[in-house]
Coordinates of N, CA and C in Angstrom, one line a residue:
M1 N 0.6 -1.3 -0.1 CA -0.1 0.0 -0.4 C 1.2 1.9 0.2
S2 N 0.6 1.8 -1.0 CA 1.7 3.3 -0.9 C 1.3 4.3 -0.3
R3 N 1.9 4.5 0.6 CA 1.9 5.9 1.8 C 2.5 7.3 1.1
R4 N 0.9 8.3 0.5 CA 0.9 9.2 0.2 C 0.7 10.0 1.2
L5 N 1.9 11.2 0.7 CA 0.9 12.5 2.1 C 0.3 13.0 1.7
T6 N -0.8 13.7 2.9 CA -1.8 14.2 2.4 C -1.3 15.6 1.9
P7 N -1.8 16.4 1.7 CA -1.9 18.3 0.9 C -1.4 18.8 2.8
A8 N -1.7 18.3 3.8 CA -2.2 19.3 4.7 C -0.2 18.9 5.3
A9 N 0.2 17.3 5.2 CA 1.4 17.0 5.4 C 2.4 17.3 4.2
V10 N 2.3 17.3 3.0 CA 3.0 18.4 2.5 C 3.1 20.1 2.5
T11 N 1.5 20.7 3.3 CA 2.3 22.0 3.5 C 2.9 22.1 4.7
A12 N 2.6 21.5 5.5 CA 3.6 21.4 7.1 C 5.7 20.7 6.3
W13 N 5.1 20.4 5.6 CA 6.6 20.2 5.5 C 7.8 21.1 5.0
I14 N 6.8 21.2 3.7 CA 7.4 22.8 3.0 C 7.3 24.4 4.2
V15 N 6.2 24.2 4.7 CA 6.9 25.5 5.9 C 7.8 25.8 6.6
A16 N 8.2 23.7 7.7 CA 9.2 23.8 7.9 C 10.5 24.1 7.6
A17 N 10.4 22.8 5.9 CA 12.2 23.8 5.3 C 12.4 24.8 5.1
A18 N 10.9 25.8 5.1 CA 11.0 27.2 4.5 C 11.8 27.7 5.8
C19 N 11.2 27.3 6.8 CA 11.7 27.9 7.8 C 12.9 27.2 8.1
C20 N 13.6 26.2 8.4 CA 15.1 25.9 8.7 C 16.0 26.3 7.7
G21 N 15.1 27.0 6.4 CA 16.4 27.4 5.8 C 16.1 29.2 6.2
A22 N 15.5 29.9 6.8 CA 15.6 31.1 6.8 C 16.4 31.1 8.2
A23 N 16.4 30.0 9.0 CA 17.2 30.2 10.1 C 18.5 29.6 9.7
L24 N 19.3 29.3 8.9 CA 20.4 28.9 8.3 C 21.0 30.5 8.0
V25 N 20.2 31.1 7.5 CA 20.3 32.7 6.6 C 20.6 33.7 7.8
V26 N 20.0 33.2 8.8 CA 20.0 33.9 9.5 C 21.2 33.8 9.9
A27 N 22.3 32.3 9.9 CA 23.1 31.3 10.9 C 24.2 32.3 10.5
V28 N 24.0 31.8 9.1 CA 25.3 33.0 8.5 C 25.8 34.3 7.9
L29 N 23.9 35.0 8.0 CA 24.9 36.1 8.8 C 24.9 36.3 10.1
A30 N 24.5 36.0 10.8 CA 25.0 36.0 12.3 C 26.9 36.0 12.1
L31 N 27.5 34.8 11.3 CA 28.8 34.3 10.9 C 29.4 35.7 10.0
Q32 N 29.0 36.4 9.7 CA 29.6 37.2 7.9 C 29.7 38.4 9.0
T33 N 29.2 39.5 10.2 CA 28.0 40.8 10.3 C 28.9 40.7 12.0
R34 N 29.1 39.2 12.6 CA 30.2 39.2 13.5 C 29.4 39.2 15.1
I35 N 28.1 39.0 15.1 CA 26.7 39.2 15.4 C 26.2 38.5 16.0
P36 N 26.4 38.3 17.8 CA 25.9 36.9 18.4 C 24.5 36.8 17.6
F37 N 24.0 35.4 17.6 CA 23.2 34.9 16.3 C 21.8 35.5 17.4
S38 N 22.2 35.0 19.0 CA 21.4 35.1 19.7 C 20.0 36.5 19.5
D39 N 20.9 37.8 18.7 CA 20.7 38.9 18.6 C 19.8 39.5 17.8
L40 N 20.0 38.3 16.7 CA 19.2 38.3 15.6 C 17.8 37.0 15.7
T41 N 18.1 36.4 16.8 CA 16.8 35.8 17.2 C 15.6 36.0 18.2
R42 N 16.5 36.8 19.0 CA 15.6 37.3 20.2 C 15.2 38.2 20.3
D43 N 14.2 38.7 21.4 CA 12.9 40.2 20.7 C 13.6 41.5 21.2
P44 N 14.0 42.4 20.2 CA 14.7 43.3 20.8 C 14.8 43.5 22.1
L45 N 13.6 43.5 23.5 CA 13.4 44.0 24.4 C 13.6 43.3 25.2
A46 N 14.4 42.1 25.0 CA 14.8 41.3 25.2 C 16.1 41.3 25.8
I47 N 17.2 41.6 24.4 CA 18.4 42.1 24.1 C 18.3 43.7 24.4
M48 N 17.9 44.2 24.9 CA 18.0 45.8 26.2 C 18.4 44.9 27.9
G49 N 17.2 44.1 28.1 CA 17.3 43.8 29.0 C 16.4 44.1 30.5
K50 N 17.1 45.2 31.5 CA 16.4 45.6 32.9 C 16.4 46.9 31.9
K51 N 16.5 47.3 30.5 CA 16.6 49.1 30.2 C 15.3 49.1 28.7
G52 N 14.9 47.8 28.5 CA 13.7 47.6 27.8 C 12.2 47.3 28.1
A53 N 11.6 48.4 28.8 CA 9.8 47.8 29.1 C 9.7 47.2 28.3
P54 N 8.3 46.8 28.0 CA 7.4 45.9 27.2 C 7.0 46.8 27.0
H55 N 6.6 48.3 27.3 CA 5.7 49.3 26.3 C 6.2 50.0 25.0
L56 N 7.9 49.9 25.2 CA 8.5 50.5 24.6 C 8.3 50.0 23.1
G57 N 7.3 51.0 22.4 CA 7.4 50.8 20.5 C 6.4 50.3 20.6
L58 N 5.7 50.5 21.6 CA 3.9 49.9 21.2 C 3.6 50.8 20.3
L59 N 3.7 51.8 19.7 CA 2.3 52.4 18.3 C 3.8 51.6 17.6
S60 N 4.7 52.1 17.1 CA 4.9 51.0 16.4 C 5.6 49.7 15.6
N61 N 4.9 49.6 16.8 CA 4.2 47.5 17.3 C 2.9 47.4 16.2
L62 N 1.8 48.1 17.0 CA 0.4 47.7 16.6 C 0.3 48.4 15.6
G63 N 1.2 49.5 14.7 CA 1.3 49.9 12.7 C 1.7 48.6 12.7
A64 N 2.8 48.1 13.2 CA 3.4 47.1 11.9 C 2.2 45.5 11.9
L65 N 1.4 45.4 13.1 CA 0.5 44.5 13.2 C -0.5 45.0 12.2
V66 N -0.7 46.1 11.9 CA -2.2 46.8 11.2 C -1.8 46.3 9.7
W67 N -0.2 46.9 9.1 CA 0.4 46.6 8.0 C 0.3 44.9 7.8
C68 N 0.7 44.0 8.4 CA 0.5 42.2 8.5 C -0.6 42.6 8.0
A69 N -1.9 42.7 8.9 CA -3.3 42.2 8.5 C -4.0 42.5 7.7
T70 N -3.6 43.7 7.1 CA -4.3 44.2 5.7 C -3.5 43.6 4.5
A71 N -2.3 43.1 4.4 CA -1.5 42.6 3.8 C -2.0 41.3 3.5
A72 N -2.4 40.3 4.9 CA -2.7 39.2 4.5 C -4.4 39.0 4.4
V73 N -5.0 39.8 4.6 CA -6.6 39.8 3.9 C -6.7 40.2 2.4
C74 N -5.8 41.5 2.3 CA -5.8 41.2 0.5 C -5.5 40.2 -0.2
A75 N -4.1 39.1 0.2 CA -3.7 38.9 -0.1 C -4.5 37.6 -0.7
F76 N -5.0 37.2 0.8 CA -5.8 36.0 0.7 C -7.0 36.2 -0.3
T77 N -8.0 37.1 -0.1 CA -9.3 37.7 -0.7 C -8.9 37.5 -2.5
A78 N -7.3 37.9 -2.5 CA -7.1 37.9 -4.1 C -6.6 36.4 -4.6
L79 N -6.4 35.3 -3.9 CA -6.3 34.6 -4.1 C -7.6 33.7 -4.1
R80 N -8.2 34.5 -4.0 CA -9.9 33.5 -3.4 C -10.5 33.9 -5.7
L81 N -10.5 35.4 -5.7 CA -11.0 36.2 -6.2 C -10.0 35.7 -8.0
A82 N -9.4 35.0 -7.6 CA -8.2 34.4 -9.5 C -8.5 33.4 -9.4
Q83 N -9.5 32.8 -8.7 CA -10.1 31.6 -8.8 C -11.2 31.6 -9.9
R84 N -12.1 32.6 -10.1 CA -13.0 32.9 -10.5 C -12.5 33.6 -12.0
G85 N -13.3 33.5 -13.1 CA -12.8 34.6 -14.4 C -13.8 35.8 -14.3
D86 N -14.2 36.5 -13.8 CA -14.7 37.1 -13.7 C -14.6 38.3 -12.9
A87 N -13.2 38.4 -12.2 CA -12.9 39.1 -11.1 C -11.5 38.8 -11.2
R88 N -10.9 38.7 -12.2 CA -9.4 39.5 -12.0 C -8.8 40.9 -12.1
R89 N -9.4 41.9 -12.1 CA -9.0 43.1 -11.6 C -9.4 43.1 -10.5
E90 N -10.3 42.6 -10.3 CA -10.3 43.1 -8.6 C -9.3 41.5 -7.9
S91 N -9.2 40.7 -7.9 CA -7.6 40.4 -8.2 C -6.7 40.7 -7.9
L92 N -6.0 41.4 -8.9 CA -5.0 42.3 -8.9 C -5.4 43.4 -8.4
F93 N -6.0 44.3 -7.9 CA -6.1 45.2 -7.4 C -5.1 44.9 -6.2
L94 N -5.8 43.9 -5.4 CA -6.1 43.6 -3.8 C -4.4 42.5 -3.8
F95 N -3.7 41.8 -4.7 CA -2.7 41.4 -5.0 C -1.9 42.7 -5.2
V96 N -2.1 43.5 -5.7 CA -1.2 45.0 -5.6 C -1.0 45.0 -4.4
A97 N -2.3 45.4 -3.7 CA -2.4 46.5 -2.4 C -1.4 45.3 -1.3
A98 N -1.8 43.8 -1.8 CA -0.9 43.2 -0.2 C 0.7 43.2 -0.4
A99 N 1.5 43.2 -2.1 CA 2.3 43.7 -2.2 C 2.4 45.1 -1.5
F100 N 2.7 46.5 -2.1 CA 2.7 47.0 -1.4 C 2.8 47.6 -0.3
T101 N 1.3 46.8 0.4 CA 1.3 47.3 1.6 C 2.9 46.3 2.6
G102 N 2.6 45.6 2.1 CA 4.2 44.1 2.2 C 5.4 45.0 2.0
V103 N 5.4 45.6 0.7 CA 7.2 46.8 1.1 C 7.0 47.5 2.6
L104 N 5.5 48.4 3.1 CA 6.4 48.8 3.7 C 5.9 48.5 4.7
L105 N 5.3 47.5 5.0 CA 5.1 46.7 6.4 C 6.9 46.4 6.6
F106 N 7.4 45.9 5.8 CA 9.0 45.9 5.9 C 9.8 46.7 6.0
D107 N 9.6 47.9 5.6 CA 9.9 49.0 5.7 C 9.7 49.7 6.8
D108 N 8.9 49.5 7.8 CA 8.4 49.9 9.1 C 8.8 49.1 10.1
L109 N 8.9 47.7 10.2 CA 9.3 46.8 11.0 C 10.7 46.5 10.5
F110 N 11.3 47.0 9.5 CA 13.0 46.8 9.4 C 14.1 47.6 9.7
M111 N 13.0 49.0 9.2 CA 13.8 50.4 9.4 C 14.6 50.8 8.2
L112 N 13.7 50.1 7.3 CA 14.9 50.8 5.9 C 15.5 51.7 5.7
H113 N 14.1 52.7 5.9 CA 14.9 53.9 5.1 C 15.6 54.8 5.9
E114 N 15.4 54.2 7.6 CA 16.4 54.8 8.8 C 17.6 54.5 8.0
N115 N 17.9 53.4 8.1 CA 19.0 52.5 7.5 C 19.9 53.5 6.4
L116 N 18.8 53.4 5.3 CA 19.2 54.5 3.4 C 19.5 55.4 3.9
R117 N 18.8 56.0 5.2 CA 19.6 57.5 5.7 C 21.1 57.2 5.9
L118 N 21.7 56.4 6.9 CA 23.2 56.2 7.0 C 23.5 55.5 6.0
R119 N 23.0 55.6 5.2 CA 23.9 54.8 3.8 C 24.5 55.4 3.1
A120 N 23.3 56.5 3.2 CA 23.7 57.7 1.7 C 23.3 58.6 2.1
A121 N 23.4 60.1 1.6 CA 23.0 60.9 1.9 C 21.3 61.5 1.8
W122 N 20.6 61.0 0.7 CA 19.9 61.6 -0.3 C 19.0 59.7 0.6
G123 N 18.9 59.2 0.2 CA 18.7 57.4 0.7 C 17.0 57.4 0.9
D124 N 17.4 58.0 1.7 CA 15.7 57.6 2.3 C 14.8 58.1 1.5
L125 N 15.1 59.6 0.9 CA 13.8 60.9 0.1 C 14.2 60.0 -1.3
A126 N 15.5 59.2 -2.3 CA 14.8 58.3 -3.1 C 13.3 57.0 -2.6
L127 N 13.4 56.5 -1.8 CA 12.7 55.2 -1.2 C 12.2 56.5 -0.8
F128 N 11.5 57.1 -0.8 CA 10.4 57.8 -0.4 C 9.6 58.6 -1.9
A129 N 10.6 58.5 -2.7 CA 10.1 59.1 -3.7 C 9.6 57.9 -4.9
V130 N 10.4 57.0 -4.8 CA 9.4 55.8 -5.0 C 7.9 55.4 -4.1
Y131 N 7.9 55.2 -3.7 CA 7.0 54.9 -2.8 C 5.3 56.0 -3.1
G132 N 6.5 57.3 -3.1 CA 5.2 58.0 -4.1 C 4.8 58.0 -5.2
G133 N 5.7 57.2 -6.0 CA 5.5 57.2 -7.4 C 5.0 56.0 -7.6
C134 N 4.6 54.6 -6.4 CA 3.9 53.6 -6.9 C 2.3 53.8 -6.2
T135 N 2.8 54.8 -5.4 CA 1.2 55.2 -4.9 C 0.1 55.5 -6.1
L136 N 1.1 56.6 -6.7 CA 0.0 57.4 -7.9 C -0.2 56.8 -8.9
C137 N 1.1 55.8 -9.1 CA 0.9 54.7 -10.5 C -0.4 53.5 -9.8
Y138 N -0.1 53.2 -8.4 CA -1.7 52.5 -7.8 C -3.2 53.2 -8.4
G139 N -2.9 54.3 -7.6 CA -4.0 55.3 -8.7 C -4.9 55.0 -9.3
I140 N -4.0 55.6 -10.5 CA -4.1 55.8 -11.8 C -4.6 54.6 -12.7
A141 N -3.9 53.2 -11.8 CA -4.2 52.5 -12.6 C -5.3 51.2 -11.9
F142 N -6.1 51.7 -11.1 CA -7.0 50.7 -10.5 C -8.1 52.4 -10.4
R143 N -8.2 53.4 -10.7 CA -8.8 54.6 -10.7 C -10.7 53.9 -10.4
G144 N -11.1 53.0 -11.8 CA -12.3 53.3 -11.3 C -12.1 51.7 -10.2
L145 N -11.9 51.3 -9.9 CA -12.6 50.4 -8.9 C -12.0 51.6 -7.3
L146 N -10.9 52.1 -7.2 CA -11.0 53.2 -6.5 C -12.1 54.2 -6.7
K147 N -12.8 54.1 -7.7 CA -13.5 55.3 -6.9 C -15.2 54.5 -6.8
Q148 N -15.0 53.4 -7.3 CA -16.0 52.4 -7.3 C -16.8 52.1 -5.7
L149 N -14.8 52.0 -5.3 CA -15.3 51.6 -3.3 C -15.4 53.4 -2.6
G150 N -14.9 54.3 -3.1 CA -14.8 55.2 -2.6 C -13.4 55.9 -2.1
S151 N -12.2 56.3 -2.8 CA -12.1 57.0 -2.8 C -10.8 57.6 -1.7
F152 N -12.1 58.5 -1.3 CA -11.8 59.6 0.1 C -11.1 58.9 1.4
P153 N -11.2 57.3 1.6 CA -10.5 57.1 3.1 C -9.2 57.1 2.8
L154 N -8.7 56.3 1.3 CA -7.6 56.1 0.3 C -6.2 57.5 0.5
L155 N -7.8 58.6 0.0 CA -6.6 59.2 -0.3 C -6.0 60.0 1.6
L156 N -7.3 60.2 2.4 CA -7.2 60.8 4.2 C -5.6 60.5 4.4
A157 N -5.4 58.4 3.7 CA -4.6 57.7 4.6 C -3.4 58.1 4.1
V158 N -3.5 58.7 2.7 CA -2.9 59.0 2.4 C -1.7 60.6 2.2
C159 N -2.5 61.6 2.8 CA -1.9 62.4 3.2 C -1.5 62.4 4.1
L160 N -2.1 61.6 5.1 CA -1.2 61.4 6.6 C 0.1 61.0 7.1
L161 N 0.1 59.8 5.8 CA 1.4 59.5 5.9 C 2.8 60.0 5.0
A162 N 1.9 61.0 3.7 CA 2.7 61.9 3.4 C 3.2 63.6 4.0
L163 N 2.1 63.5 5.4 CA 2.8 64.1 6.4 C 3.4 64.3 7.0
S164 N 3.6 62.3 7.2 CA 4.5 61.9 8.9 C 6.1 61.6 7.7
V165 N 5.8 61.6 6.7 CA 7.0 61.6 5.7 C 8.1 63.1 6.1
A166 N 7.0 64.1 5.6 CA 7.6 65.3 5.5 C 8.1 66.0 7.3
V167 N 7.4 65.1 8.1 CA 8.2 66.1 9.3 C 9.7 65.1 9.7
D168 N 9.0 63.7 8.9 CA 10.7 63.2 9.6 C 11.2 63.8 8.4
I169 N 11.4 64.5 7.1 CA 12.3 65.0 6.1 C 12.4 65.8 6.6
S170 N 12.1 67.2 7.8 CA 11.7 68.5 7.7 C 13.4 68.4 8.9
K171 N 13.1 66.9 10.1 CA 14.6 67.0 10.7 C 14.0 68.1 12.4
L172 N 12.7 67.0 12.1 CA 12.0 68.6 13.4 C 12.3 68.0 14.6
T173 N 12.1 67.0 14.8 CA 12.5 65.8 16.1 C 13.9 65.8 16.8
A174 N 14.9 66.5 15.1 CA 16.5 66.5 16.2 C 16.8 67.8 16.3
T175 N 16.2 68.8 16.0 CA 16.7 70.4 16.4 C 15.5 70.5 17.3
T176 N 14.7 70.1 17.7 CA 13.7 70.6 19.1 C 13.7 69.2 20.2
T177 N 13.4 69.9 21.2 CA 13.2 68.7 22.3 C 12.2 68.9 22.5
A178 N 10.8 69.6 22.3 CA 9.3 69.4 22.6 C 8.8 68.3 22.1
V179 N 7.2 68.1 22.5 CA 6.9 66.8 21.9 C 6.3 66.4 21.3
W180 N 5.4 67.6 20.7 CA 4.9 68.0 19.5 C 5.2 67.7 17.8
P181 N 6.5 67.7 17.7 CA 7.0 66.8 16.1 C 6.7 65.2 16.1
W182 N 7.3 64.2 17.2 CA 6.5 63.7 17.8 C 5.3 62.5 17.7
V183 N 4.5 63.5 18.0 CA 3.0 63.2 18.2 C 3.0 63.8 16.8
L184 N 3.4 64.8 16.1 CA 2.7 64.9 14.5 C 3.2 63.7 13.2
E185 N 4.2 63.0 14.0 CA 5.6 62.6 12.4 C 4.0 61.3 13.2
D186 N 4.8 60.3 14.2 CA 4.2 59.0 14.1 C 3.2 59.1 14.9
G187 N 1.6 60.3 14.8 CA 0.6 60.3 15.3 C -0.1 60.4 14.2
A188 N 0.7 61.0 12.8 CA -0.1 61.1 11.0 C 0.1 59.4 11.0
K189 N 1.5 59.3 11.1 CA 2.1 57.5 10.6 C 0.8 56.5 11.1
F190 N 0.6 56.4 12.0 CA -0.3 55.1 12.9 C -1.4 56.1 12.8
V191 N -2.6 57.0 12.5 CA -3.6 56.9 12.0 C -3.4 57.0 10.2
G192 N -3.2 57.5 10.0 CA -3.2 57.4 8.7 C -2.7 55.4 8.0
L193 N -1.7 54.8 8.3 CA -1.7 53.3 8.0 C -2.7 52.5 8.7
V194 N -3.5 53.0 10.3 CA -5.0 52.7 10.7 C -5.5 52.8 9.0
V195 N -6.2 53.9 8.7 CA -7.0 54.0 7.5 C -6.8 53.2 6.3
W196 N -5.3 53.7 5.7 CA -5.5 52.7 5.1 C -5.6 50.8 5.0
G197 N -5.2 50.7 5.8 CA -6.0 49.3 6.0 C -7.0 49.1 6.4
A198 N -7.8 49.6 6.9 CA -9.4 50.3 7.3 C -10.5 49.8 5.4
F199 N -9.5 50.6 4.8 CA -10.2 50.9 3.4 C -9.7 49.5 2.9
H200 N -8.2 49.0 3.0 CA -8.0 47.9 2.0 C -9.2 46.3 2.6
I201 N -9.1 46.6 3.6 CA -10.1 45.2 3.9 C -11.1 45.1 4.2
R202 N -11.7 46.4 4.6 CA -13.1 46.2 4.0 C -13.3 46.7 2.4
A203 N -12.8 47.0 1.2 CA -13.0 46.9 0.1 C -12.6 45.0 -0.6
A204 N -11.3 44.8 0.0 CA -12.1 43.5 0.1 C -12.7 42.8 0.4
W205 N -13.4 42.9 1.6 CA -14.6 42.7 2.3 C -15.4 42.9 1.1
V206 N -15.8 43.7 0.5 CA -17.0 44.5 -0.2 C -16.5 43.1 -2.0
L207 N -15.8 43.6 -2.4 CA -15.4 43.1 -3.7 C -15.2 41.8 -3.4
E208 N -14.8 41.1 -2.4 CA -15.4 39.2 -2.2 C -17.1 39.2 -1.7
A209 N -17.8 40.3 -1.3 CA -19.2 39.9 -1.2 C -19.4 40.2 -3.4
A210 N -19.3 41.1 -3.7 CA -20.1 41.0 -4.7 C -19.7 39.4 -6.0
A211 N -18.8 39.5 -5.4 CA -18.2 38.4 -6.3 C -18.8 37.1 -6.5
A212 N -18.8 36.8 -5.0 CA -20.2 35.6 -4.7 C -21.3 36.3 -4.3
K213 N -22.5 37.1 -5.0 CA -23.2 37.5 -6.0 C -23.9 37.5 -7.2
A214 N -22.3 37.5 -7.9 CA -22.7 37.7 -9.1 C -22.3 35.8 -9.0
L215 N -22.2 34.9 -8.6 CA -21.9 33.8 -8.8 C -23.1 33.4 -7.5
A216 N -24.3 33.6 -7.3 CA -25.4 33.5 -6.7 C -26.2 32.9 -7.8
P217 N -26.9 31.4 -7.9 CA -27.6 31.2 -8.6 C -29.6 32.0 -8.6
Q218 N -29.4 32.9 -9.8 CA -31.2 33.9 -9.3 C -32.1 33.4 -9.7
P219 N -33.1 33.8 -8.9 CA -34.5 32.7 -9.2 C -34.9 33.2 -10.2
S220 N -35.6 32.0 -10.8 CA -36.0 31.9 -12.6 C -37.1 32.8 -12.2
G221 N -38.5 32.6 -11.0 CA -39.4 33.5 -11.6 C -39.7 34.1 -10.0
P222 N -40.7 34.3 -9.3 CA -41.6 34.8 -8.2 C -40.9 33.6 -7.6
L223 N -40.6 34.2 -6.3 CA -41.0 33.4 -4.9 C -41.7 33.0 -5.1
R224 N -42.5 32.3 -4.1 CA -44.1 31.6 -4.3 C -43.9 31.1 -2.2

């Protein structure tokens, strides 16, 4: 009797292999950079020890969770819509939203633009320009769907995120000890990303519901 692996078992083995590969990459990175392996695997607060309070980076961590949830919902819904031949544009819209949100997640989580600023004088500005260009192309490519879904929340989110970027670029937080520049920068960023997430999660729900309704059998006559 042949013992074939079930689809669930195949998925489990693939995930386990991928995680082992990721751990191996981290080990090689630790050797190359001479950073302790534990510093690449443990929580940053655990590395800080007694200096790290549990609430440090609270707003930033919550923001990363919102980015992640948005990308996951959009990607999952896009895969479902991709199986239906009449919802390809909606599926592509959600795939692009998931990919772009995922990029923003990694930037926020691993501080990509901050590291670029340290390595090149205009590195962060170049990255912000790329983000702005991608957002503009995103809006133009899917302007029909965005109009149908209601584009005001997306415009509000983009404006708030742009405000946060403007405060970051102006370096107000480095030229004053006042609290308001931090509130303006990080507050606008948090509200903006939450509005971004709410818009796209609602969009995924609306498009999924519309596709399901389109496939539902219609009654041929009046109900009795």
